[in-house]
PDB file of C-alpha atoms in Angstrom:
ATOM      1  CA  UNK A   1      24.874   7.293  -9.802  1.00  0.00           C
ATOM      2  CA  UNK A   2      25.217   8.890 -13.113  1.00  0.00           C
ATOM      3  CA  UNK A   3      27.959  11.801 -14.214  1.00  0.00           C
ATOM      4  CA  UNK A   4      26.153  15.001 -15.557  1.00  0.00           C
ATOM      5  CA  UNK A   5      27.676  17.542 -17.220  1.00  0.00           C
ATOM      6  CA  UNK A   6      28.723  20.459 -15.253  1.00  0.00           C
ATOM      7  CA  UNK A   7      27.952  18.977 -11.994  1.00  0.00           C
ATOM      8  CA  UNK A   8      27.074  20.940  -9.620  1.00  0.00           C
ATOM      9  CA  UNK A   9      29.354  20.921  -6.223  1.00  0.00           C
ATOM     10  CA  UNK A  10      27.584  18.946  -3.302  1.00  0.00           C
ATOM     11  CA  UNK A  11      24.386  17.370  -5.797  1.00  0.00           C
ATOM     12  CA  UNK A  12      23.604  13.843  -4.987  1.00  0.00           C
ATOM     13  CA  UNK A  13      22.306  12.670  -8.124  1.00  0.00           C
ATOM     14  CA  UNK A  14      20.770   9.149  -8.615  1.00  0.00           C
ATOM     15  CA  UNK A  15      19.118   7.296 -11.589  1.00  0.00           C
ATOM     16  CA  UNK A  16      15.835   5.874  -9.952  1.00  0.00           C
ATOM     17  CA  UNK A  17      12.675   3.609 -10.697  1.00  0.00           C
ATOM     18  CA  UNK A  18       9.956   4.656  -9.011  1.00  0.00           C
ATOM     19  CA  UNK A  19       6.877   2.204  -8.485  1.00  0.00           C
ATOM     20  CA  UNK A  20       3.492   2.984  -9.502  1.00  0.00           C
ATOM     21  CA  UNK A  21       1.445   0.187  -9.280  1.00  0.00           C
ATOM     22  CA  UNK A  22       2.573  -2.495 -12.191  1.00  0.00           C
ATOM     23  CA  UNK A  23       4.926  -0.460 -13.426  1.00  0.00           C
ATOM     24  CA  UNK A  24       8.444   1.323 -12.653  1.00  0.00           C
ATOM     25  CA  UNK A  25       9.030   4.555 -14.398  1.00  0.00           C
ATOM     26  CA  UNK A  26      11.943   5.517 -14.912  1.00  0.00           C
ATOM     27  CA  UNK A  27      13.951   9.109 -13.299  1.00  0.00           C
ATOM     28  CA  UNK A  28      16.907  11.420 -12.194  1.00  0.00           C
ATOM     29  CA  UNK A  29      16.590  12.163  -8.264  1.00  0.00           C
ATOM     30  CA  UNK A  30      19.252  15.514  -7.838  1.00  0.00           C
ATOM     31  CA  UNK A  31      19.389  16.957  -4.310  1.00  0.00           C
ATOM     32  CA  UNK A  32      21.945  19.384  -2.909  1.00  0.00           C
ATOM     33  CA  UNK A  33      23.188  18.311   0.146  1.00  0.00           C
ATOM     34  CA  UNK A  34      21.820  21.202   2.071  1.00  0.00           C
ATOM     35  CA  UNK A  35      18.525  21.214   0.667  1.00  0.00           C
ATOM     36  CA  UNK A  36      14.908  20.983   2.395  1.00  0.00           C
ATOM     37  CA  UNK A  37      12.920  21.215  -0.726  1.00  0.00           C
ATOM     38  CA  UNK A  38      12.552  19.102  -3.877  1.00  0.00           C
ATOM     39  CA  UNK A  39      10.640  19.484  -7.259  1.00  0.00           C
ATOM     40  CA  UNK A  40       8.912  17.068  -9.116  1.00  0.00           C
ATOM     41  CA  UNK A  41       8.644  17.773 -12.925  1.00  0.00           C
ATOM     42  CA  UNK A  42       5.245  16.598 -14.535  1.00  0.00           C
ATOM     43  CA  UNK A  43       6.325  16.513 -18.263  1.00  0.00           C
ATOM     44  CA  UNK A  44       3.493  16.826 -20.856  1.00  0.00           C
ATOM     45  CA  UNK A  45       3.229  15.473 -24.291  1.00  0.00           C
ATOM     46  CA  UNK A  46       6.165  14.995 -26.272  1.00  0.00           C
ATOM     47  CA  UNK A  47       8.343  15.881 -23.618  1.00  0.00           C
ATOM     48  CA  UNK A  48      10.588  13.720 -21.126  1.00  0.00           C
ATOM     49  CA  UNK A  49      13.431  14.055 -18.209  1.00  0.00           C
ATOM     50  CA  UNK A  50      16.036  14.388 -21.122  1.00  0.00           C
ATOM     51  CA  UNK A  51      14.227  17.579 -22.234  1.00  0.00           C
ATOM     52  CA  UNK A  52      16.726  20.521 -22.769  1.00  0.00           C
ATOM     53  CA  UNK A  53      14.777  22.605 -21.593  1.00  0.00           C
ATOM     54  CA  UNK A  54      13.773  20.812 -18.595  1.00  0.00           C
ATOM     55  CA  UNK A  55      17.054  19.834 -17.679  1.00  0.00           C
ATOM     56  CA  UNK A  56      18.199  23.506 -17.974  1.00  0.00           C
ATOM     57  CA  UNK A  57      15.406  24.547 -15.459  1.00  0.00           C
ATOM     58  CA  UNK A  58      16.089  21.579 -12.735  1.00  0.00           C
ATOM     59  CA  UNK A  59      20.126  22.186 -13.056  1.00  0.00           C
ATOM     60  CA  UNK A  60      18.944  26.595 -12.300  1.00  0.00           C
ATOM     61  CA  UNK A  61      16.979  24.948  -9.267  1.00  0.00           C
ATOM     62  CA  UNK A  62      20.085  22.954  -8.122  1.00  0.00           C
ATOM     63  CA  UNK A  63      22.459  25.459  -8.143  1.00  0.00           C
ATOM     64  CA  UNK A  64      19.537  27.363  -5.310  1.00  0.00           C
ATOM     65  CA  UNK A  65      19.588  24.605  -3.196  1.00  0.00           C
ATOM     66  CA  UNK A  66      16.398  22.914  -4.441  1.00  0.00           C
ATOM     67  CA  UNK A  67      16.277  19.412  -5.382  1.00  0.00           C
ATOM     68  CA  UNK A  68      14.766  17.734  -7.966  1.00  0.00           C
ATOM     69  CA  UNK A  69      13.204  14.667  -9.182  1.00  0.00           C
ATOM     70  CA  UNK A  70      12.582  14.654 -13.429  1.00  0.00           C
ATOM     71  CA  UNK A  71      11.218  11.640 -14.131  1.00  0.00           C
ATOM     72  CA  UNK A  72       8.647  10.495 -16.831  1.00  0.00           C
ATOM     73  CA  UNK A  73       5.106   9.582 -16.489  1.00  0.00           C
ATOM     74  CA  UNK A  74       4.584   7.571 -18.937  1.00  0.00           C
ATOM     75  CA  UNK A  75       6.931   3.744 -19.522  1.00  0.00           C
ATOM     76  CA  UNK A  76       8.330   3.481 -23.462  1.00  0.00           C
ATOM     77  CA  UNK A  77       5.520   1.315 -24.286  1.00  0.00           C
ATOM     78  CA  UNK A  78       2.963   4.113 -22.990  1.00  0.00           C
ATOM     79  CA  UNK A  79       4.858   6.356 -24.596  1.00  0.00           C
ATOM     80  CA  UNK A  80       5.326   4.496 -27.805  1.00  0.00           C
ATOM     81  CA  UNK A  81       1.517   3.542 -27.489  1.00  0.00           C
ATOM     82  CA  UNK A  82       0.533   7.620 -27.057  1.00  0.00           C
ATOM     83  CA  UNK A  83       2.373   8.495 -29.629  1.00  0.00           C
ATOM     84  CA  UNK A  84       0.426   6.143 -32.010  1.00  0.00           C
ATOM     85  CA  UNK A  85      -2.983   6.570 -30.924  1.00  0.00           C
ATOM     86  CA  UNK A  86      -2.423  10.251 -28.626  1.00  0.00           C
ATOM     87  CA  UNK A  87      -5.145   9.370 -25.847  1.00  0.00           C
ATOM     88  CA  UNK A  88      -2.958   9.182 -22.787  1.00  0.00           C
ATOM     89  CA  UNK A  89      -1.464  12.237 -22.920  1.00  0.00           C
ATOM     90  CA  UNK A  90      -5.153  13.957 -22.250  1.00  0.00           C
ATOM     91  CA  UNK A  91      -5.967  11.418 -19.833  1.00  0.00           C
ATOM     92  CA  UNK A  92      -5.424  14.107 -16.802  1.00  0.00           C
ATOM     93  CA  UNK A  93      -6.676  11.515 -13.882  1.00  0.00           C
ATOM     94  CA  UNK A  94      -4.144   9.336 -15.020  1.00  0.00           C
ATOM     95  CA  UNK A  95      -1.175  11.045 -15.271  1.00  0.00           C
ATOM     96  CA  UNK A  96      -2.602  13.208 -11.761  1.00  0.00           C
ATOM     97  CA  UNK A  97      -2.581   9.459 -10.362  1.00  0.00           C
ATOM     98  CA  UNK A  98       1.399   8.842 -11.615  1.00  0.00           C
ATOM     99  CA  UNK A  99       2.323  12.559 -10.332  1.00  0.00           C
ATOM    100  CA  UNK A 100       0.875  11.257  -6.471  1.00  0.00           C
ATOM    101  CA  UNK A 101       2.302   7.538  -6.844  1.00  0.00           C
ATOM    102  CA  UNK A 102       5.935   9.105  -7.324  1.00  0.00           C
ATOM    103  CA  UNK A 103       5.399  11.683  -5.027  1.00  0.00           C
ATOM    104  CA  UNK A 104       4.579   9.319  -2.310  1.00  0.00           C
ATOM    105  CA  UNK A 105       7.447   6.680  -3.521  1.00  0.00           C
ATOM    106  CA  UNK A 106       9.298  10.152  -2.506  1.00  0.00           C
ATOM    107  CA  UNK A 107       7.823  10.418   0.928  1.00  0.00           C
ATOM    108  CA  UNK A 108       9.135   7.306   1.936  1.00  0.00           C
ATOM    109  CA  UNK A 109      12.824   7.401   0.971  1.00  0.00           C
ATOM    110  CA  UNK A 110      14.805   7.640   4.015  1.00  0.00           C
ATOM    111  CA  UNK A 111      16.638  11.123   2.573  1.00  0.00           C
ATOM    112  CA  UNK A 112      13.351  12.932   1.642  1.00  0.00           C
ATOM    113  CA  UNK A 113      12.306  13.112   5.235  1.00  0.00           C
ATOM    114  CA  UNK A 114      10.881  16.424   5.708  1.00  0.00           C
ATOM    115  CA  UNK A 115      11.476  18.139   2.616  1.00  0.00           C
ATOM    116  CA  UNK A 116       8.768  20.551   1.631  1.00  0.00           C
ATOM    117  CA  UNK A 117       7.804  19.395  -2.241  1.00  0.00           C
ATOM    118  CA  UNK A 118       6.534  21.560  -5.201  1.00  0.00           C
ATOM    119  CA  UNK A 119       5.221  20.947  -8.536  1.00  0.00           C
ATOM    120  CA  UNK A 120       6.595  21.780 -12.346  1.00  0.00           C
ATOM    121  CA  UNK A 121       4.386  20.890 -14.589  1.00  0.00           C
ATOM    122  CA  UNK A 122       4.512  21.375 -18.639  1.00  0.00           C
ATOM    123  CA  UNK A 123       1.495  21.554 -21.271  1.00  0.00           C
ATOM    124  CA  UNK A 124      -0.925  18.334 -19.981  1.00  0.00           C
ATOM    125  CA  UNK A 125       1.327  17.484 -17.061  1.00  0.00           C
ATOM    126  CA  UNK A 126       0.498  21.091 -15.815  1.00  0.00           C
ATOM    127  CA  UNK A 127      -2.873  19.560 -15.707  1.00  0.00           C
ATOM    128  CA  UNK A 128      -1.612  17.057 -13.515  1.00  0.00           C
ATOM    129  CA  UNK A 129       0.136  18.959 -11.054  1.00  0.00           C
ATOM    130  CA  UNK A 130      -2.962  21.313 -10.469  1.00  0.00           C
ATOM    131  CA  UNK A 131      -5.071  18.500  -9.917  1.00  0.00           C
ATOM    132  CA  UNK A 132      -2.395  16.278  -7.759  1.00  0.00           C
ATOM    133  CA  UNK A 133      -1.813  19.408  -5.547  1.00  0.00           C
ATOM    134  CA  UNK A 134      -5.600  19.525  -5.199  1.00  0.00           C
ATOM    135  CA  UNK A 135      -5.569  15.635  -4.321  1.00  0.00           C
ATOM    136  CA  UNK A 136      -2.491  15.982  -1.734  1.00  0.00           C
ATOM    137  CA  UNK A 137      -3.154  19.200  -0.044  1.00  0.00           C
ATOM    138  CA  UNK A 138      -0.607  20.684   2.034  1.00  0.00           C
ATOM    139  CA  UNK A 139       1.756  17.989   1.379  1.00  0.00           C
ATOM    140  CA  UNK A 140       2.484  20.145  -1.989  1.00  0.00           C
ATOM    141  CA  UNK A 141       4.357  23.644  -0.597  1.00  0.00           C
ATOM    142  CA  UNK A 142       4.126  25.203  -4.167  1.00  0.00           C
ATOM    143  CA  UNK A 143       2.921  24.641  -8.529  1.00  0.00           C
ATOM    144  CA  UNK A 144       4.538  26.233 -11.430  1.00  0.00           C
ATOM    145  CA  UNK A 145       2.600  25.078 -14.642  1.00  0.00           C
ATOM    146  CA  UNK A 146       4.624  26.173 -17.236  1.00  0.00           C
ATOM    147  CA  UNK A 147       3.096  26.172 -20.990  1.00  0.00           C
ATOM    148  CA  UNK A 148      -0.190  23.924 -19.235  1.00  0.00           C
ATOM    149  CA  UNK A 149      -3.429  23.371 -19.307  1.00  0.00           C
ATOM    150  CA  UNK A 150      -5.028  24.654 -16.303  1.00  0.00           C
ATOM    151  CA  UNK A 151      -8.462  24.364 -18.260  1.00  0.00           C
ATOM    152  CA  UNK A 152      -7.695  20.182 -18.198  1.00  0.00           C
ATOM    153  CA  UNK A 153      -8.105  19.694 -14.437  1.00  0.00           C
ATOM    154  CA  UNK A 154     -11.377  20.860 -13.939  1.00  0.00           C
ATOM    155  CA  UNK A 155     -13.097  20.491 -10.870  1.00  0.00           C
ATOM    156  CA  UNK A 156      -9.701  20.425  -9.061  1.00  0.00           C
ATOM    157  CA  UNK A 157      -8.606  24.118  -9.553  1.00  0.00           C
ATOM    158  CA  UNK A 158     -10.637  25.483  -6.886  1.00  0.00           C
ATOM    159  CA  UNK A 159      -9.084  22.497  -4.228  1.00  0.00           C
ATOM    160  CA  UNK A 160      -5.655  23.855  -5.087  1.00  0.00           C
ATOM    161  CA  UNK A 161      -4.253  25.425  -2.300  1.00  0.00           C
ATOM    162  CA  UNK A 162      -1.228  25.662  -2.853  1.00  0.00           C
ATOM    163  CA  UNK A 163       0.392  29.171  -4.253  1.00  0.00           C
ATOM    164  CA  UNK A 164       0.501  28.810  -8.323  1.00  0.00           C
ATOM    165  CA  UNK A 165       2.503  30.376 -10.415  1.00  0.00           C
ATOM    166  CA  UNK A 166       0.972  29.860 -14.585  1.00  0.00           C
ATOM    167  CA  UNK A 167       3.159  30.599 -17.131  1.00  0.00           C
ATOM    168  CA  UNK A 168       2.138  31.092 -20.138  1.00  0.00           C
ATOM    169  CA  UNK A 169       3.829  31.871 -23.613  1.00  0.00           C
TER     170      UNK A 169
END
């Protein structure tokens, strides 16, 4: 377990790895006691669970009773490698495919059982949660894109059935 600042009272919060496929990627898994619903946070280019600004949204979602799970979809070396060459972070079925690996790893931990799960997404991982809630159905109770691309996942949009909120600047 890890200290954050201003904790809130009654927030469980773990440091996780979460598998997807051959690699572990790395996260912070908050949950209110009471909860029944948790947020995953699709981060987009240039962006990561230690985001300020990300951070300041999951820690506003806490203190409602919502859980959530920041964690990044890319390893260092992806990152690293992105940041170099920039390809991954426009490569929507792949980060769509890391999105559904971690919310599945979710699924099966014992203290998820039953919790309705919704989608954050930012700039190309807005992408990814459109398209992932399109892939997952009614597994995924809700998507906020914040700052996305909508336009990036393509044939998915008119699978999403989930209620979406887009937020743009």
């Amino acid at each position: 377990m890890i200290q954050h600042p201003n904790p809130v009272e009654d927030i469980i919060y773990r440091s996780v790895r979460i598998n997807a496929g051959q690699v572990r990627l790395s996260g912070e898994w908050d949950m209110p006691t009471r909860s029944r619903s948790v947020v995953l946070f699709a981060h987009g280019s240039g962006s990561s669970r230690h985001s300020p600004r990300n951070q300041a949204v999951a820690r506003a979602l806490q203190e409602q009773g919502v859980g959530t799970l920041l964690f990044d979809l890319l390893t260092q070396e992806e990152e690293l490698e992105d940041t170099l060459s920039g390809h991954i972070r426009f490569n929507i079925p792949f980060l769509t495919e890391r999105l559904i690996m971690a919310t599945r790893w979710l699924r099966e931990q014992p203290e998820a059982g039953g919790l309705r799960i919704g989608y954050f997404g930012s700039s190309t991982g807005g992408a990814a949660a459109l398209a992932a809630a399109a892939e997952e159905g009614e597994i995924v109770g809700a998507v906020v894109s914040r700052g996305g691309r909508p336009d990036l996942a393509g044939k998915a949009l008119p699978r999403v059935t989930a209620p979406t909120l887009l937020i743009v600047g």
